[in-house]
Amino acid sequence: MNDTLFTTAVAPVPTGAVPVEGSRVLPALAAVDWQDVREQLDRDGVALTGPLLSPAQCRVIADTFDDADLFRSTVVMQRYGFGRGTYRYYADPAALPVLDALRERLYPPLARIANQWAARLGERTYPATLAELHAECAAAGQHRPTPLILRYGPGDYACLHQDVYGDLVFPLQATIMLELPGEDFTGGENVFVEQQPRSQSRAIVARPQLGQAVIFPVRHRPAPGSRGYRRHSMRHGTNAVQSGRRTTLGVIFHNAR
């Protein structure tokens, strides 16, 4: 075995929207060190931020899981061989102002990182705003929003996968922890596997705390090689929950076909 283990420890609310403390106000985002995020992604393949959401915001978002009217679809994972647990796609992220604000404000700095990666790999670049990205998604026939909430109980887990959804794929995404590890649940670590050409795969484990985000590649990342940069494919999943309830928010930026 040569695998490596890396561990990381206000606008008016629209009619019908879910009220969340602070609505679209997310002061923690102003403190994010995006250079550090980029360096973590370049070095480790994943990046851990400080808390982006308050405990109250985490609690209210977690409670939306039980409001069926907010979602366009629900997936019971064991029915499809995806693992065990349930996730639900929001029908309209704008109905949850804090989620809408998160996507809008996380996207521009992540687009800058994505465009640096694109230059290294000779790939397409991405627009500066989320609205422009979604216009490109619409032109490609991708109209369905992809933010989702995921819930796991004891014994639940997610198999390794990639969140592609269509031909147009924004290369970075985030998952935000909505429960308190060690108190609300145990186990359930975020797991990533990086495939390295002509070498064994590398395992990465991340343990975000309440309100923290893990940022990671959707499909691959650039890694330096002897002849410039090469693509390292990455997949992600979740280790089995040992006890309690684990709820996370998935922030994916491109829409689905």
mmCIF file of N, CA and C in Angstrom, residues 27-29 31-32 48-55 58 176 209-213:
data_model
loop_
_atom_site.group_PDB
_atom_site.id
_atom_site.type_symbol
_atom_site.label_atom_id
_atom_site.label_comp_id
_atom_site.label_asym_id
_atom_site.label_seq_id
_atom_site.Cartn_x
_atom_site.Cartn_y
_atom_site.Cartn_z
ATOM 1 N N PRO A 27 -21.599 37.611 7.302
ATOM 2 C CA PRO A 27 -20.363 38.345 7.595
ATOM 3 C C PRO A 27 -19.113 37.487 7.567
ATOM 4 N N ALA A 28 -19.247 36.190 7.853
ATOM 5 C CA ALA A 28 -18.059 35.331 7.899
ATOM 6 C C ALA A 28 -17.390 35.214 6.538
ATOM 7 N N LEU A 29 -18.132 35.406 5.459
ATOM 8 C CA LEU A 29 -17.530 35.269 4.136
ATOM 9 C C LEU A 29 -16.475 36.325 3.880
ATOM 10 N N ALA A 31 -14.291 37.236 5.845
ATOM 11 C CA ALA A 31 -13.043 36.848 6.516
ATOM 12 C C ALA A 31 -12.360 35.664 5.857
ATOM 13 N N VAL A 32 -12.956 35.095 4.822
ATOM 14 C CA VAL A 32 -12.342 33.930 4.176
ATOM 15 C C VAL A 32 -11.034 34.335 3.493
ATOM 16 N N LEU A 48 -10.540 23.482 3.611
ATOM 17 C CA LEU A 48 -11.466 23.674 4.717
ATOM 18 C C LEU A 48 -11.485 25.149 5.084
ATOM 19 N N THR A 49 -12.666 25.756 5.109
ATOM 20 C CA THR A 49 -12.800 27.157 5.503
ATOM 21 C C THR A 49 -13.096 27.248 6.996
ATOM 22 N N GLY A 50 -13.116 28.478 7.515
ATOM 23 C CA GLY A 50 -13.691 28.702 8.824
ATOM 24 C C GLY A 50 -15.208 28.601 8.746
ATOM 25 N N PRO A 51 -15.923 28.732 9.865
ATOM 26 C CA PRO A 51 -17.386 28.682 9.818
ATOM 27 C C PRO A 51 -17.960 29.791 8.935
ATOM 28 N N LEU A 52 -18.809 29.420 7.987
ATOM 29 C CA LEU A 52 -19.455 30.384 7.099
ATOM 30 C C LEU A 52 -20.867 30.722 7.557
ATOM 31 N N LEU A 53 -21.486 29.808 8.311
ATOM 32 C CA LEU A 53 -22.847 29.987 8.797
ATOM 33 C C LEU A 53 -22.859 29.979 10.321
ATOM 34 N N SER A 54 -23.767 30.744 10.908
ATOM 35 C CA SER A 54 -23.940 30.733 12.360
ATOM 36 C C SER A 54 -24.659 29.457 12.775
ATOM 37 N N PRO A 55 -24.562 29.080 14.062
ATOM 38 C CA PRO A 55 -25.318 27.903 14.515
ATOM 39 C C PRO A 55 -26.810 28.011 14.245
ATOM 40 N N CYS A 58 -27.414 27.314 10.583
ATOM 41 C CA CYS A 58 -27.274 25.874 10.346
ATOM 42 C C CYS A 58 -28.526 25.132 10.788
ATOM 43 N N ILE A 176 -21.314 22.038 3.364
ATOM 44 C CA ILE A 176 -21.276 22.775 4.623
ATOM 45 C C ILE A 176 -21.931 21.936 5.715
ATOM 46 N N GLN A 209 -16.270 21.229 11.050
ATOM 47 C CA GLN A 209 -17.073 21.493 12.237
ATOM 48 C C GLN A 209 -18.334 22.269 11.837
ATOM 49 N N LEU A 210 -19.165 22.568 12.804
ATOM 50 C CA LEU A 210 -20.447 23.218 12.547
ATOM 51 C C LEU A 210 -20.263 24.515 11.755
ATOM 52 N N GLY A 211 -20.932 24.620 10.614
ATOM 53 C CA GLY A 211 -20.889 25.826 9.795
ATOM 54 C C GLY A 211 -19.708 25.927 8.862
ATOM 55 N N GLN A 212 -18.732 25.017 8.986
ATOM 56 C CA GLN A 212 -17.570 25.055 8.111
ATOM 57 C C GLN A 212 -17.876 24.424 6.763
ATOM 58 N N ALA A 213 -17.162 24.877 5.732
ATOM 59 C CA ALA A 213 -17.306 24.338 4.385
ATOM 60 C C ALA A 213 -16.050 23.573 4.001
#
